[in-house]
Amino acid sequence: MFNPGERVLSTTAPGYALALAGLARLGVDPVAGGRWLSAGALLAAAFLLLDIFRREGSPQTGFAAGLVLCFFPDLTADWGNECALLLGLFVAAGWLFQRHRPAACRSEEH
């Protein structure tokens, strides 16, 4: 909501705002903390993609996917926002699924 003259502080990513507030409470600058969270999430996602594709028999594809992810312009242009963290969590969920998927979901070729 926007009303001229009315000051409102809001967020569309409350979990990310709480993470940054927690870092600020520890004495970390929120802007720097957001950048470190983005970098860590992208790096973790790249390694998880490498592991996912390595387990599927194509480590080169995993390396390429991780490289593209780390240098994707839309993610690095807004460095420090919640997109990289959400993408990292999404890749982590896929990695966990692959490691613990039911037998009915596994390929018979492996």
Backbone as ProteinMPNN parsed JSONL, in Angstrom:
{"seq_chain_A": "MFNPGERVLSTTAPGYALALAGLARLGVDPVAGGRWLSAGALLAAAFLLLDIFRREGSPQTGFAAGLVLCFFPDLTADWGNECALLLGLFVAAGWLFQRHRPAACRSEEH", "coords_chain_A": {"N_chain_A": [[0.857, -1.169, 0.0], [0.513, 2.227, -0.759], [0.632, 5.42, 0.381], [0.839, 8.813, -0.071], [3.167, 10.577, 1.891], [2.903, 8.887, 4.064], [4.777, 6.75, 6.057], [5.941, 3.561, 5.531], [7.261, 0.444, 6.306], [8.023, -2.461, 4.733], [8.216, -5.907, 3.59], [8.65, -8.314, 0.974], [9.769, -10.691, 1.327], [9.845, -12.175, 4.022], [11.282, -14.174, 5.469], [13.889, -13.939, 4.513], [14.407, -11.328, 5.275], [14.39, -11.664, 8.038], [16.645, -13.316, 8.299], [18.664, -11.543, 7.482], [18.323, -9.636, 9.477], [19.066, -11.14, 11.686], [21.779, -11.524, 11.091], [22.579, -8.846, 11.207], [22.169, -8.37, 13.876], [24.257, -9.807, 14.883], [26.277, -8.15, 14.284], [26.99, -7.881, 11.633], [27.073, -6.071, 8.63], [24.022, -5.427, 6.974], [23.868, -5.219, 4.133], [26.311, -6.294, 3.243], [25.999, -8.792, 4.445], [23.804, -9.805, 2.999], [24.98, -10.057, 0.504], [26.962, -11.956, 1.051], [25.326, -14.107, 1.786], [24.054, -14.565, -0.685], [26.267, -15.263, -2.306], [27.198, -17.554, -0.959], [24.948, -19.234, -1.169], [24.733, -19.575, -3.973], [27.199, -20.785, -4.53], [26.998, -23.142, -3.003], [24.773, -24.273, -4.299], [25.891, -24.705, -6.833], [27.822, -26.702, -6.284], [26.106, -28.702, -5.367], [24.598, -29.196, -7.682], [26.627, -30.232, -9.294], [27.137, -32.613, -7.881], [24.627, -33.884, -8.108], [24.428, -34.36, -10.91], [26.741, -35.848, -11.244], [26.132, -38.193, -9.902], [24.201, -39.095, -11.617], [25.674, -39.81, -13.745], [26.857, -37.907, -15.4], [29.062, -35.854, -14.95], [30.201, -33.671, -16.272], [28.075, -32.199, -17.255], [26.925, -31.368, -14.855], [29.004, -29.744, -13.878], [28.997, -27.743, -15.846], [26.371, -26.749, -15.489], [26.536, -25.735, -12.871], [28.473, -23.755, -13.253], [27.184, -22.017, -15.073], [25.066, -21.249, -13.432], [26.399, -19.803, -11.38], [27.311, -17.59, -12.763], [25.153, -16.418, -13.938], [23.511, -13.751, -15.397], [21.104, -12.491, -14.436], [20.998, -13.231, -11.781], [23.366, -12.267, -10.678], [23.197, -9.564, -11.182], [21.454, -8.347, -9.374], [22.767, -8.578, -6.917], [22.712, -9.841, -3.701], [20.052, -9.978, -3.073], [17.068, -11.941, -2.297], [16.762, -13.931, -4.233], [18.951, -15.624, -5.052], [19.356, -17.1, -2.724], [16.893, -18.431, -2.471], [16.955, -19.951, -4.825], [19.178, -21.535, -4.274], [18.139, -23.017, -2.114], [16.127, -24.381, -3.467], [17.614, -26.006, -5.252], [18.952, -27.515, -3.334], [16.792, -28.934, -2.264], [16.141, -30.547, -4.472], [18.496, -32.034, -4.612], [18.378, -33.399, -2.146], [16.073, -34.909, -2.625], [16.964, -36.53, -4.737], [18.924, -38.032, -3.439], [17.429, -39.468, -1.615], [15.307, -40.637, -2.915], [12.395, -42.63, -3.643], [12.465, -46.169, -4.459], [10.88, -46.696, -6.676], [11.185, -44.465, -8.254], [13.701, -44.564, -9.276], [16.105, -45.027, -11.87], [16.327, -47.894, -13.936], [18.615, -48.363, -15.293], [20.907, -47.76, -13.844]], "CA_chain_A": [[0.0, 0.0, 0.0], [1.287, 3.455, -0.808], [-0.092, 6.658, 0.612], [1.816, 9.901, 0.014], [3.399, 11.121, 3.222], [2.846, 7.837, 5.082], [5.982, 5.923, 6.038], [5.653, 2.152, 5.758], [8.366, -0.457, 6.058], [7.482, -3.801, 4.493], [9.061, -6.798, 2.807], [7.971, -9.416, 0.291], [10.526, -11.891, 1.679], [10.05, -12.046, 5.461], [12.331, -15.077, 5.946], [15.178, -13.337, 4.156], [14.55, -10.151, 6.137], [14.768, -12.156, 9.37], [18.03, -13.781, 8.218], [19.509, -10.352, 7.48], [18.229, -9.03, 10.807], [19.9, -11.955, 12.567], [23.178, -11.176, 10.814], [22.799, -7.488, 11.727], [22.239, -8.507, 15.336], [25.599, -10.317, 15.163], [27.239, -7.11, 13.947], [27.299, -7.903, 10.205], [26.341, -5.091, 7.834], [22.996, -6.145, 6.22], [24.177, -5.278, 2.703], [27.382, -7.288, 3.116], [25.41, -10.08, 4.797], [23.015, -10.256, 1.861], [25.908, -10.475, -0.561], [27.571, -13.221, 1.467], [24.292, -15.149, 1.674], [23.899, -14.855, -2.11], [27.454, -15.983, -2.775], [27.197, -18.887, -0.354], [23.859, -20.029, -1.737], [25.079, -19.943, -5.342], [28.308, -21.729, -4.485], [26.451, -24.42, -2.535], [23.93, -24.816, -5.368], [26.765, -25.198, -7.896], [28.384, -27.983, -5.865], [25.023, -29.683, -5.32], [24.314, -29.57, -9.066], [27.713, -31.114, -9.711], [26.909, -33.916, -7.258], [23.424, -34.488, -8.703], [24.73, -34.877, -12.236], [27.766, -36.886, -11.103], [25.413, -39.424, -9.543], [23.438, -39.531, -12.792], [26.623, -40.242, -14.758], [27.257, -36.825, -16.294], [29.649, -34.773, -14.148], [30.464, -32.498, -17.106], [26.829, -31.422, -17.279], [26.815, -30.739, -13.541], [29.974, -28.66, -13.81], [28.493, -26.663, -16.708], [25.185, -26.162, -14.854], [26.998, -24.933, -11.743], [29.163, -22.583, -13.786], [26.156, -21.106, -15.593], [24.331, -20.718, -12.279], [27.202, -18.812, -10.66], [27.556, -16.401, -13.574], [23.913, -16.032, -14.61], [23.409, -12.293, -15.221], [19.958, -12.052, -13.638], [21.28, -13.459, -10.364], [24.472, -11.431, -10.223], [22.865, -8.141, -11.347], [20.825, -7.905, -8.125], [23.529, -9.298, -5.902], [22.348, -9.556, -2.324], [18.628, -10.15, -2.781], [16.694, -13.283, -1.859], [16.641, -14.885, -5.35], [20.015, -16.627, -5.009], [19.104, -17.966, -1.581], [15.768, -19.3, -2.812], [17.428, -20.897, -5.829], [20.013, -22.488, -3.564], [17.254, -23.916, -1.364], [15.441, -25.218, -4.452], [18.577, -27.014, -5.699], [19.168, -28.403, -2.191], [15.633, -29.829, -2.187], [16.325, -31.528, -5.536], [19.601, -32.899, -4.197], [17.856, -34.293, -1.102], [15.156, -35.86, -3.254], [17.741, -37.512, -5.49], [19.622, -38.921, -2.504], [16.494, -40.274, -0.823], [14.105, -40.925, -3.695], [11.884, -43.999, -3.537], [12.969, -47.099, -5.472], [10.039, -46.617, -7.872], [11.618, -43.316, -9.038], [15.074, -44.761, -9.739], [16.274, -45.579, -13.204], [16.771, -49.274, -13.931], [19.907, -48.43, -15.985], [22.042, -47.529, -12.926]], "C_chain_A": [[0.896, 1.222, 0.0], [0.35, 4.635, -0.629], [0.944, 7.77, 0.74], [1.918, 10.449, 1.433], [3.382, 10.085, 4.337], [4.077, 6.947, 4.953], [5.617, 4.499, 6.419], [6.905, 1.342, 5.437], [7.786, -1.855, 5.894], [8.476, -4.616, 3.686], [8.198, -7.858, 2.14], [8.668, -10.734, 0.578], [10.834, -11.864, 3.175], [11.139, -12.975, 6.015], [13.723, -14.518, 5.685], [15.443, -12.11, 5.025], [14.957, -10.57, 7.549], [16.211, -12.662, 9.389], [18.989, -12.592, 8.243], [19.487, -9.645, 8.836], [19.068, -9.812, 11.814], [21.378, -11.678, 12.364], [23.511, -9.788, 11.364], [22.938, -7.521, 13.247], [23.615, -9.009, 15.782], [26.695, -9.322, 14.788], [27.646, -7.071, 12.487], [26.45, -6.857, 9.499], [25.306, -5.835, 6.975], [23.28, -6.249, 4.72], [25.264, -6.324, 2.453], [26.851, -8.688, 3.43], [24.58, -10.654, 3.673], [23.888, -10.744, 0.725], [26.578, -11.799, -0.213], [26.572, -14.369, 1.405], [24.087, -15.55, 0.213], [25.063, -15.685, -2.634], [27.488, -17.406, -2.232], [26.133, -19.795, -0.939], [24.178, -20.47, -3.158], [26.213, -20.96, -5.379], [27.825, -23.107, -4.037], [25.593, -25.069, -3.618], [24.782, -25.377, -6.498], [27.363, -26.552, -7.528], [27.309, -29.073, -5.784], [24.626, -30.126, -6.722], [25.382, -30.513, -9.603], [27.502, -32.516, -9.152], [25.694, -34.62, -7.853], [23.763, -35.121, -10.047], [25.836, -35.937, -12.205], [27.117, -38.219, -10.776], [24.603, -39.973, -10.712], [24.354, -39.915, -13.954], [27.086, -39.171, -15.718], [27.861, -35.657, -15.499], [29.942, -33.512, -14.961], [29.232, -31.599, -17.173], [26.633, -30.696, -15.956], [27.775, -29.583, -13.376], [29.493, -27.468, -14.627], [27.296, -25.971, -16.072], [25.581, -25.275, -13.673], [27.695, -23.66, -12.181], [28.179, -21.551, -14.31], [25.395, -20.455, -14.441], [25.109, -19.605, -11.588], [27.424, -17.524, -11.444], [26.326, -15.945, -14.345], [23.635, -14.556, -14.344], [22.245, -11.835, -14.344], [20.188, -12.258, -12.143], [22.369, -12.531, -9.846], [24.183, -9.943, -10.352], [22.262, -7.566, -10.063], [21.469, -8.616, -6.946], [23.102, -8.881, -4.501], [20.865, -9.669, -2.049], [18.326, -11.619, -2.504], [16.667, -14.321, -2.972], [17.695, -15.979, -5.294], [19.797, -17.603, -3.86], [17.954, -18.929, -1.868], [16.165, -20.342, -3.852], [18.32, -21.951, -5.192], [19.188, -23.487, -2.765], [16.512, -24.867, -2.295], [16.367, -26.339, -4.944], [18.85, -28.003, -4.572], [18.009, -29.382, -2.023], [15.729, -30.912, -3.26], [17.422, -32.522, -5.207], [19.139, -33.893, -3.127], [16.907, -35.326, -1.678], [15.945, -36.939, -3.985], [18.425, -38.502, -4.554], [18.678, -39.87, -1.778], [15.234, -40.648, -1.594], [13.695, -42.383, -3.55], [12.405, -44.865, -4.681], [12.174, -47.007, -6.768], [10.467, -45.459, -8.781], [13.014, -43.492, -9.618], [15.092, -45.389, -11.118], [16.81, -47.0, -13.094], [18.157, -49.404, -14.564], [21.071, -48.353, -15.027], [22.189, -48.667, -12.004]], "O_chain_A": [[1.921, 1.249, 0.682], [-0.598, 4.82, -1.392], [1.84, 7.679, 1.58], [0.915, 10.744, 2.084], [3.808, 10.382, 5.453], [4.381, 6.449, 3.869], [5.056, 4.253, 7.487], [7.531, 1.549, 4.397], [7.136, -2.375, 6.8], [9.456, -4.084, 3.165], [7.156, -8.253, 2.664], [8.215, -11.785, 0.126], [11.963, -11.563, 3.564], [11.85, -12.593, 6.945], [14.615, -14.613, 6.528], [16.572, -11.882, 5.458], [15.777, -9.905, 8.182], [16.925, -12.464, 10.372], [20.004, -12.624, 8.937], [20.505, -9.12, 9.287], [19.704, -9.226, 12.689], [22.143, -11.602, 13.325], [24.59, -9.576, 11.917], [23.735, -6.781, 13.823], [24.084, -8.701, 16.878], [27.883, -9.601, 14.948], [28.546, -6.317, 12.12], [25.247, -6.763, 9.74], [25.675, -6.796, 6.301], [22.964, -7.266, 4.103], [25.14, -7.145, 1.545], [27.21, -9.656, 2.76], [24.636, -11.855, 3.409], [23.568, -11.732, 0.064], [26.745, -12.662, -1.074], [26.928, -15.481, 1.015], [23.961, -16.735, -0.095], [24.864, -16.687, -3.321], [27.775, -18.35, -2.968], [26.375, -20.977, -1.179], [23.923, -21.619, -3.517], [26.183, -21.896, -6.178], [28.201, -24.121, -4.625], [25.676, -26.278, -3.833], [24.442, -26.414, -7.069], [27.408, -27.456, -8.363], [27.575, -30.233, -6.099], [24.345, -31.304, -6.939], [25.068, -31.484, -10.292], [27.67, -33.501, -9.87], [25.731, -35.83, -8.077], [23.426, -36.278, -10.297], [25.86, -36.827, -13.055], [27.509, -39.256, -11.312], [24.35, -41.176, -10.788], [23.877, -40.3, -15.022], [27.658, -39.491, -16.76], [27.244, -34.597, -15.387], [29.935, -32.409, -14.415], [29.35, -30.374, -17.148], [26.22, -29.537, -15.938], [27.419, -28.554, -12.802], [29.566, -26.326, -14.174], [27.204, -24.744, -16.105], [25.027, -24.191, -13.494], [27.533, -22.609, -11.561], [28.311, -20.359, -14.033], [25.114, -19.257, -14.471], [24.535, -18.571, -11.246], [27.695, -16.479, -10.854], [26.439, -15.173, -15.297], [23.534, -14.148, -13.187], [22.392, -10.88, -13.581], [19.625, -11.529, -11.327], [22.305, -12.062, -8.709], [24.847, -9.132, -9.706], [22.536, -6.419, -9.711], [20.786, -9.18, -6.091], [23.131, -7.698, -4.163], [20.44, -9.478, -0.91], [19.236, -12.447, -2.481], [16.556, -15.51, -2.674], [17.367, -17.152, -5.471], [20.029, -18.802, -4.011], [18.038, -20.113, -1.54], [15.749, -21.497, -3.76], [18.23, -23.131, -5.532], [19.506, -24.676, -2.741], [16.292, -26.029, -1.951], [15.946, -27.492, -5.039], [18.97, -29.203, -4.821], [18.228, -30.542, -1.675], [15.431, -32.075, -2.988], [17.294, -33.714, -5.488], [19.464, -35.079, -3.19], [16.928, -36.488, -1.272], [15.634, -38.125, -3.869], [18.492, -39.693, -4.857], [19.084, -40.959, -1.371], [14.203, -40.943, -0.99], [14.537, -43.262, -3.359], [12.747, -44.352, -5.747], [12.728, -47.216, -7.847], [10.144, -45.47, -9.969], [13.467, -42.642, -10.384], [14.215, -46.173, -11.48], [17.658, -47.278, -12.246], [18.814, -50.432, -14.4], [22.152, -48.84, -15.359], [23.084, -48.664, -11.158]]}, "name": "protein", "num_of_chains": 1, "seq": "MFNPGERVLSTTAPGYALALAGLARLGVDPVAGGRWLSAGALLAAAFLLLDIFRREGSPQTGFAAGLVLCFFPDLTADWGNECALLLGLFVAAGWLFQRHRPAACRSEEH"}
